[in-house]
Tab-separated table of N, CA and C in Angstrom:
chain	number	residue	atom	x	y	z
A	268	UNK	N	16.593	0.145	10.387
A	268	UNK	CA	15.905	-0.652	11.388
A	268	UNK	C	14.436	-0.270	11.417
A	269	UNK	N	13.579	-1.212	11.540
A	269	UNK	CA	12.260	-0.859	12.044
A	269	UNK	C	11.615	-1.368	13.066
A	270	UNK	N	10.323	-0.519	13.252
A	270	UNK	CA	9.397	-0.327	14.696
A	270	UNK	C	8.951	-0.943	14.252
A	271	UNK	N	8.223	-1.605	15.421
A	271	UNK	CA	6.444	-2.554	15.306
A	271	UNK	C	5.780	-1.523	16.040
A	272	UNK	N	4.874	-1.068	15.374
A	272	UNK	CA	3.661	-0.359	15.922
A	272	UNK	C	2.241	-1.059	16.009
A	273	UNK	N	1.550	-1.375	17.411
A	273	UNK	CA	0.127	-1.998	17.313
A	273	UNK	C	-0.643	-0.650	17.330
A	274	UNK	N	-1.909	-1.601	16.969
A	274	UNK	CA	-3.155	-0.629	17.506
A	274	UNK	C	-3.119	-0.959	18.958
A	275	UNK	N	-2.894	-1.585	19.462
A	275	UNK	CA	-3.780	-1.770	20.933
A	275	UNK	C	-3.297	-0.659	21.925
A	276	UNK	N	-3.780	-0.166	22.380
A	276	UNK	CA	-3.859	1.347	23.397
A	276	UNK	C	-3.146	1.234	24.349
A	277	UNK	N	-2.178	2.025	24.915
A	277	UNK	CA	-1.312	2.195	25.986
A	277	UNK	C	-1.901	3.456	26.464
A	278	UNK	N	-1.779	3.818	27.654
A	278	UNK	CA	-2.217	4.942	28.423
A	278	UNK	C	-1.114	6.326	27.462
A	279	UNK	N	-1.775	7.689	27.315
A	279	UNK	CA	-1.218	8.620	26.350
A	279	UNK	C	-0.354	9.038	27.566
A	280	UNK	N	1.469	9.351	26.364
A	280	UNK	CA	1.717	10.233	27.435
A	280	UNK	C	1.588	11.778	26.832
A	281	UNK	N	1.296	12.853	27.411
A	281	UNK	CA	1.031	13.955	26.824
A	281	UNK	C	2.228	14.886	27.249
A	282	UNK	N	3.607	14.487	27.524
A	282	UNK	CA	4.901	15.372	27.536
A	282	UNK	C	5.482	13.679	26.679
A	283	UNK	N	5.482	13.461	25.882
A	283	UNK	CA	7.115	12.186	25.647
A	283	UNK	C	8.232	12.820	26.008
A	284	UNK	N	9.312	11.793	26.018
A	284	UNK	CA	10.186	12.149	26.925
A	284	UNK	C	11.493	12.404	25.264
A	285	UNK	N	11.013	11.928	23.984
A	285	UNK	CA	11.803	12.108	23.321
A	285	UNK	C	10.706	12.190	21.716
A	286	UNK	N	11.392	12.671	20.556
A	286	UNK	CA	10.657	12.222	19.402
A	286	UNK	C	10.164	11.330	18.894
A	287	UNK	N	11.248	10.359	18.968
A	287	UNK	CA	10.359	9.073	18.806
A	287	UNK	C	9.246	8.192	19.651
A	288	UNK	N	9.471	8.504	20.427
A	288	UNK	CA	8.283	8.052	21.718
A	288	UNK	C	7.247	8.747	21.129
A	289	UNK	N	7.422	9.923	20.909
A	289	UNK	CA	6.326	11.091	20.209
A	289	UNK	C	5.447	10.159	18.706
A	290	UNK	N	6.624	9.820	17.914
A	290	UNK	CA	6.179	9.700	16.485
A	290	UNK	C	5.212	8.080	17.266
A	291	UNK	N	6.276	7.309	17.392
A	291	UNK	CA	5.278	5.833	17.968
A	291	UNK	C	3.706	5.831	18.521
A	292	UNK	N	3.674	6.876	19.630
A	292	UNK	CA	2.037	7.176	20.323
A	292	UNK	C	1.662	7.907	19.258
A	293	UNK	N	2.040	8.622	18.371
A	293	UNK	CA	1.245	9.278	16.488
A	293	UNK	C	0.619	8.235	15.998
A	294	UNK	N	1.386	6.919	15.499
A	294	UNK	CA	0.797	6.246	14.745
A	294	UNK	C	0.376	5.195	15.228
A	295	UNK	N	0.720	4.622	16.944
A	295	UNK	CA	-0.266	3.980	17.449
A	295	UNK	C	-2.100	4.728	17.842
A	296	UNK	N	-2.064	6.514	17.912
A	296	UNK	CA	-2.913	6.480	18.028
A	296	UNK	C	-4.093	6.701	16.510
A	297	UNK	N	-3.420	6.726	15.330
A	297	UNK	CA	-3.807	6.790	13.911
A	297	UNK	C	-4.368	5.798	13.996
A	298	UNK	N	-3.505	4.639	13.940
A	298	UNK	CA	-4.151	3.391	13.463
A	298	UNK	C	-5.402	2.590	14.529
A	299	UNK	N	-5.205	3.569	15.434
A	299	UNK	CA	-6.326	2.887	16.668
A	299	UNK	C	-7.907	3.669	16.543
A	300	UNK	N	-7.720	4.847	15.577
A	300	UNK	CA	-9.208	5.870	15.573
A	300	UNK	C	-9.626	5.708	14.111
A	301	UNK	N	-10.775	5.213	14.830
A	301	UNK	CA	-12.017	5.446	13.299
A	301	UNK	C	-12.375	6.630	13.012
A	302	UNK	N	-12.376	6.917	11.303
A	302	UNK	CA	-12.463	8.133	11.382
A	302	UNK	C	-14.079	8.221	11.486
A	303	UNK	N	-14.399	9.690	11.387
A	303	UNK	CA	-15.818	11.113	11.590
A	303	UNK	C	-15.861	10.141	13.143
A	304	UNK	N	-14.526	9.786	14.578
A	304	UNK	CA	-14.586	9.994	15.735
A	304	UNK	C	-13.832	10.767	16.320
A	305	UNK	N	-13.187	12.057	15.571
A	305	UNK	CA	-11.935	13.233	15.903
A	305	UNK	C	-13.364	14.757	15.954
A	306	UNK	N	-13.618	15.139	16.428
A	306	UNK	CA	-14.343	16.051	16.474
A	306	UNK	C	-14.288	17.693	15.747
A	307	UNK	N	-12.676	18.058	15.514
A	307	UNK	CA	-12.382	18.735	14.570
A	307	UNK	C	-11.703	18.221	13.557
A	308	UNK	N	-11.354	16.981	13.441
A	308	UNK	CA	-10.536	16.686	12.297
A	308	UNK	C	-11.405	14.890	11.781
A	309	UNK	N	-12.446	15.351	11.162
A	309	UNK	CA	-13.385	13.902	10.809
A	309	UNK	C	-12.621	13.086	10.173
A	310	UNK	N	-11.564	13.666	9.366
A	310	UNK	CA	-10.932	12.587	8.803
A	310	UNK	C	-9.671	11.856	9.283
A	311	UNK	N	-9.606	12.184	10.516
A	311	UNK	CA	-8.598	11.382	11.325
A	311	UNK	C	-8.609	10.131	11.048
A	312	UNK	N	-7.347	9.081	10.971
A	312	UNK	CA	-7.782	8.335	11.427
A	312	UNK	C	-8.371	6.627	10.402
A	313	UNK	N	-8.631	5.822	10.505
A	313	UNK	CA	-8.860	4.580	9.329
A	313	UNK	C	-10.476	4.758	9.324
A	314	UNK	N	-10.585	4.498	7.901
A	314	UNK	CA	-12.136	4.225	7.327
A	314	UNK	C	-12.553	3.345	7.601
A	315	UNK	N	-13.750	3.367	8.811
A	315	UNK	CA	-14.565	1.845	9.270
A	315	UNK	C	-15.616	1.545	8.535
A	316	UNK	N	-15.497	1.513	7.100
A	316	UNK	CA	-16.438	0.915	6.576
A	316	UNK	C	-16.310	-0.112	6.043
A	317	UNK	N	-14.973	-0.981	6.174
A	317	UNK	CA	-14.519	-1.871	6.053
A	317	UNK	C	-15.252	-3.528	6.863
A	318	UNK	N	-15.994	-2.992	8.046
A	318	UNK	CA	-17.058	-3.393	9.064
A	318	UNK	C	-18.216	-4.342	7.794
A	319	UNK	N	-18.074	-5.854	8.267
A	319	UNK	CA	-18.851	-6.510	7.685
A	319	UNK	C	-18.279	-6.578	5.997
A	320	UNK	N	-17.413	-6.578	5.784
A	320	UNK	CA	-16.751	-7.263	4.459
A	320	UNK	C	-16.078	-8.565	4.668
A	321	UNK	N	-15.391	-8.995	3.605
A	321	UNK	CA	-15.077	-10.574	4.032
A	321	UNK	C	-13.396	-10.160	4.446
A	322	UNK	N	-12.941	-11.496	4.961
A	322	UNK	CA	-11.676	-11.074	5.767
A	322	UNK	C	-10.600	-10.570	4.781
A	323	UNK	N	-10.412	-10.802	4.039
A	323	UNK	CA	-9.750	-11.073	2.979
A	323	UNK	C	-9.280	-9.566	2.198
A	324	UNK	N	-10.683	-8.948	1.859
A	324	UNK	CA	-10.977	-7.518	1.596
A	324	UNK	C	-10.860	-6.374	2.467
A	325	UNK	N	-11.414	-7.116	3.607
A	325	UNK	CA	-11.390	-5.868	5.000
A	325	UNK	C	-9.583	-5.621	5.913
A	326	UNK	N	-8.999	-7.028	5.124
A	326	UNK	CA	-7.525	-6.684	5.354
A	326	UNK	C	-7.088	-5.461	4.477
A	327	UNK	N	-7.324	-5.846	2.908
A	327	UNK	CA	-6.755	-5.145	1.722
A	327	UNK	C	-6.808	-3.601	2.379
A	328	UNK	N	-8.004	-3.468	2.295
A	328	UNK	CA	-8.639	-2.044	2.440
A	328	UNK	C	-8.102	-1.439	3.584
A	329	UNK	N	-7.929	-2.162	5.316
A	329	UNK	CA	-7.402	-1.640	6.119
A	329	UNK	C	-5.660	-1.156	5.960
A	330	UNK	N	-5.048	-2.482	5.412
A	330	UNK	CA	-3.803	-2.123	4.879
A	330	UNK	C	-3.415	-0.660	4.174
A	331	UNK	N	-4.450	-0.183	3.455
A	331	UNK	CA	-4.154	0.602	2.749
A	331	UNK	C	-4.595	1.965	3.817
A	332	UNK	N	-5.635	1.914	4.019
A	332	UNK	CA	-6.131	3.250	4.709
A	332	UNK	C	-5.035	3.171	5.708
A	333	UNK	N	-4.284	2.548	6.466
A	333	UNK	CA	-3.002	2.515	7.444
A	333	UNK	C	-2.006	3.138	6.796
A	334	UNK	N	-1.564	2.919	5.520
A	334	UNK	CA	-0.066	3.705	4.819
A	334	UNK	C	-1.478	5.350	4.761
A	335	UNK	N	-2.190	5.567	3.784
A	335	UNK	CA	-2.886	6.404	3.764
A	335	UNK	C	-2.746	7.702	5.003
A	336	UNK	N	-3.381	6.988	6.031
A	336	UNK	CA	-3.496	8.093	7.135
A	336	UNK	C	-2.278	8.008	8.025
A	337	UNK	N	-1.212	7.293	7.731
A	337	UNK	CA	0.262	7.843	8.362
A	337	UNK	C	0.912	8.438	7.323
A	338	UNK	N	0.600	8.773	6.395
A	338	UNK	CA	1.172	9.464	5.639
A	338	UNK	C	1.060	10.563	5.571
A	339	UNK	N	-0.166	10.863	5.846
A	339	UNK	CA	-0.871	12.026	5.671
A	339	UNK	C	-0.886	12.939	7.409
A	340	UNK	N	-0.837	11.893	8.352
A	340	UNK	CA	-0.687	12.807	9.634
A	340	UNK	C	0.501	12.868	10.209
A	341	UNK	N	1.726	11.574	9.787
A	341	UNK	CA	2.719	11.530	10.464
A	341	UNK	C	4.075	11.599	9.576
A	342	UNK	N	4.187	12.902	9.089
A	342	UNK	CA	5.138	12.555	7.847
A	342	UNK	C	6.530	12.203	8.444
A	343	UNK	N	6.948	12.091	9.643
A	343	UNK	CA	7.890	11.788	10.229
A	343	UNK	C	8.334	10.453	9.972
A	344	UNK	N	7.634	9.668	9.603
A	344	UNK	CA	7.634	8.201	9.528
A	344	UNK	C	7.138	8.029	7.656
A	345	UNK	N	7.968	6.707	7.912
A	345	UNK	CA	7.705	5.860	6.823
A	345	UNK	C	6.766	4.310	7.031
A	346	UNK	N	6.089	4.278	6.140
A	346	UNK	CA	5.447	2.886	6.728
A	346	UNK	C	5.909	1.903	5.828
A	347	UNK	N	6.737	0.991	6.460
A	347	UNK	CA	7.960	-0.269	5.988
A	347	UNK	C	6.376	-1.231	5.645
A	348	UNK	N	5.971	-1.890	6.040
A	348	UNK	CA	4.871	-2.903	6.152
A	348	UNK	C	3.699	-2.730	6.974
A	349	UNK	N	2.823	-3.109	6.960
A	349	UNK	CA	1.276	-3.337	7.646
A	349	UNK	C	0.933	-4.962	7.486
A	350	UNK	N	1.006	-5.449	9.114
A	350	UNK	CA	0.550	-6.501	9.342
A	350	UNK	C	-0.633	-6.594	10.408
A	351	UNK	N	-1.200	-8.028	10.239
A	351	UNK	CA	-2.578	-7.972	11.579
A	351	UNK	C	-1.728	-9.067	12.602
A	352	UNK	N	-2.034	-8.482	13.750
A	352	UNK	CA	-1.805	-9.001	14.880
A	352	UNK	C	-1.855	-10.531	15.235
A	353	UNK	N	-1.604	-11.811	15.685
A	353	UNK	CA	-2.436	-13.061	15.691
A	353	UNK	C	-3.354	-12.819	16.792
A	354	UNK	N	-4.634	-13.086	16.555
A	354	UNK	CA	-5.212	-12.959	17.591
A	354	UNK	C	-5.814	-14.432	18.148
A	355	UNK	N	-6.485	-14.783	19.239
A	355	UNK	CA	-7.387	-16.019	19.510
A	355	UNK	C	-8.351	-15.768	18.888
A	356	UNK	N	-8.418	-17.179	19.026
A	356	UNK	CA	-9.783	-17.597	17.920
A	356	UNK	C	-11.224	-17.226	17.569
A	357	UNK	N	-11.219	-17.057	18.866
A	357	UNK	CA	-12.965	-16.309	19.210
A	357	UNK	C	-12.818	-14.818	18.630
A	358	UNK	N	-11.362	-14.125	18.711
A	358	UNK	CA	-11.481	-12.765	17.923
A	358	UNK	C	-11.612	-13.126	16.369
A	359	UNK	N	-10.730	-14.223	15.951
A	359	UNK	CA	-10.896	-14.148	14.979
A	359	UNK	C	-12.001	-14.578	13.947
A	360	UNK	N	-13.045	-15.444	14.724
A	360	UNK	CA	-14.378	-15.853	14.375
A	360	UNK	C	-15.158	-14.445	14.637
A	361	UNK	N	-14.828	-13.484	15.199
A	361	UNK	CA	-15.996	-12.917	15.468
A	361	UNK	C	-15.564	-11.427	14.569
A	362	UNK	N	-14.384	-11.470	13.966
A	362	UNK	CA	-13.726	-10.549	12.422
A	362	UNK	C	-12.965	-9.653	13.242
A	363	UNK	N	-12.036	-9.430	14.529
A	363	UNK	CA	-11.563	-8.849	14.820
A	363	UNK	C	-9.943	-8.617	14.474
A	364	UNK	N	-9.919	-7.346	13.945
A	364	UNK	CA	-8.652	-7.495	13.113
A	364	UNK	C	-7.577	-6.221	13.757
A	365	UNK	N	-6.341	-6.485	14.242
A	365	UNK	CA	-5.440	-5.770	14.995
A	365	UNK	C	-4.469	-5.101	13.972
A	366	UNK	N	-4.201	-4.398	13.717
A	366	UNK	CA	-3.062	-4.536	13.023
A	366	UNK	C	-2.073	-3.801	13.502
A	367	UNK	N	-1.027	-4.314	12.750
A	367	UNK	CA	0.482	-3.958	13.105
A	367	UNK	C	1.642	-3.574	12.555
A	368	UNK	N	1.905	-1.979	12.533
A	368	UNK	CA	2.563	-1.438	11.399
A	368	UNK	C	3.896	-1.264	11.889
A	369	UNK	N	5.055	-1.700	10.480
A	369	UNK	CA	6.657	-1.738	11.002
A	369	UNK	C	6.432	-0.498	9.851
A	370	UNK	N	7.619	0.883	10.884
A	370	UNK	CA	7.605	1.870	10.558
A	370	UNK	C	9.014	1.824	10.776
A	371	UNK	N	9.712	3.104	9.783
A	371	UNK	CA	11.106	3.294	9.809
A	371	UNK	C	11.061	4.924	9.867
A	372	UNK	N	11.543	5.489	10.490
A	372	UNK	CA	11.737	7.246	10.675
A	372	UNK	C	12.683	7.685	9.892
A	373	UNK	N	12.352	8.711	8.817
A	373	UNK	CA	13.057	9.374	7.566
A	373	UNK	C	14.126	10.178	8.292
A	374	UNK	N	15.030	9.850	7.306
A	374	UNK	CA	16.437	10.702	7.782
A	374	UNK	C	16.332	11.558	8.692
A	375	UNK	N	15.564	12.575	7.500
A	375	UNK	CA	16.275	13.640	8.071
A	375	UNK	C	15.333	14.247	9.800
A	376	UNK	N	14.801	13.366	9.911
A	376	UNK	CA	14.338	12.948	11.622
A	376	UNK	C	15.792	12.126	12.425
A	377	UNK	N	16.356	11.684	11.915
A	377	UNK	CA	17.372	10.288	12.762
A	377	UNK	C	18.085	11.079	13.206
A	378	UNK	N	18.456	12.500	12.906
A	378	UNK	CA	19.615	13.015	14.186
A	378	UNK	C	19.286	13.591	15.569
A	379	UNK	N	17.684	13.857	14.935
A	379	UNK	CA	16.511	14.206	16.303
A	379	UNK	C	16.592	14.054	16.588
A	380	UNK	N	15.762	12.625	16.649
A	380	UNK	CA	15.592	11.216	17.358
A	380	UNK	C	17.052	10.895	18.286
A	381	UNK	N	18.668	11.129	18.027
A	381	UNK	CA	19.383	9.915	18.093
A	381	UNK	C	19.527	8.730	17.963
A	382	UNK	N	18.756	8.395	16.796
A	382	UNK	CA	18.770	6.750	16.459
A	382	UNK	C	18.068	5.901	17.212
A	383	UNK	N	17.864	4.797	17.195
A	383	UNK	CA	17.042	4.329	17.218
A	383	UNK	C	17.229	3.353	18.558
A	384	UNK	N	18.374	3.835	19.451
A	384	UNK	CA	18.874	2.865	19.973
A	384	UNK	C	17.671	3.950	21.698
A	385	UNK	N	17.345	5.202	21.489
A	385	UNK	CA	16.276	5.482	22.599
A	385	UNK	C	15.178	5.169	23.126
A	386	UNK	N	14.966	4.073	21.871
A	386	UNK	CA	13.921	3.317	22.337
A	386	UNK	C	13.873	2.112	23.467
C-alpha cells in the first residue's frame, strides 16, 4: 500500500504518537525545505535552482532531487512515485509547483509501524 505525501505544511508535531506519523512529517518536511535553508545541515532538503526554468524541466529536476533527498534522509521509506499537486490557475501561471510523493515503508519498518492500517 502507499502514502500520499504533500509538501504543503501542517503544524510539526515534535512527540508523534507512532513511526509512521514520524516517517510522513520526515518527508513532508524534506520535500517542503530548500536546501543551504537548514543551518547545520545545508544540504537538507530540494535544490531551488530549479527557480525560473521551463515547466517541463523544473518538474524533471524536482522529481528527482525528491527520490534523492528521501533517500538520503529518510531511509525508512521508499519513494513509489513523485507527483505535482493540481493547483489553480493563477499558481500555475505564476510556476508554482506542489508536489506529491506516494511513499511505501520498507519491511523491515512494517512490524514497527503495525501496518499501515495506524494511519
Amino acid at each position: 500500500m502507499q502514502i500520499d505525501v504533500s509538501a504543503r505544511l501542517e503544524g510539526i508535531d515534535f512527540a508523534p504518537k507512532d513511526i509512521l506519523t514520524e516517517i510522513i512529517q520526515n518527508v513532508r518536511t524534506i520535500i517542503s525545505t530548500t536546501q543551504f535553508t537548514v543551518p547545520l545541515d545545508r544540504r537538507f532538503g530540494i535544490d531551488g535552482t530549479v527557480i525560473d526554468l521551463p515547466m517541463p524541466v523544473a518538474m524533471a529536476r524536482i522529481s528527482a532531487e525528491v527520490i534523492r533527498a528521501i533517500t538520503e534522509y529518510e531511509p525508512r521509506c521508499r519513494v513509489v512515485s513523485v507527483d505535482f499537486e493540481e493547483t489553480a490557475a493563477t499558481e500555475a501561471e505564476e510556476g508554482h509547483l506542489t508536489p506529491k510523493v506516494s511513499i511505501a515503508i520498507k519491511d523491515e519498518w512494517l512490524e514497527r509501524v503495525g501496518g499501515y492500517e495506524a494511519v
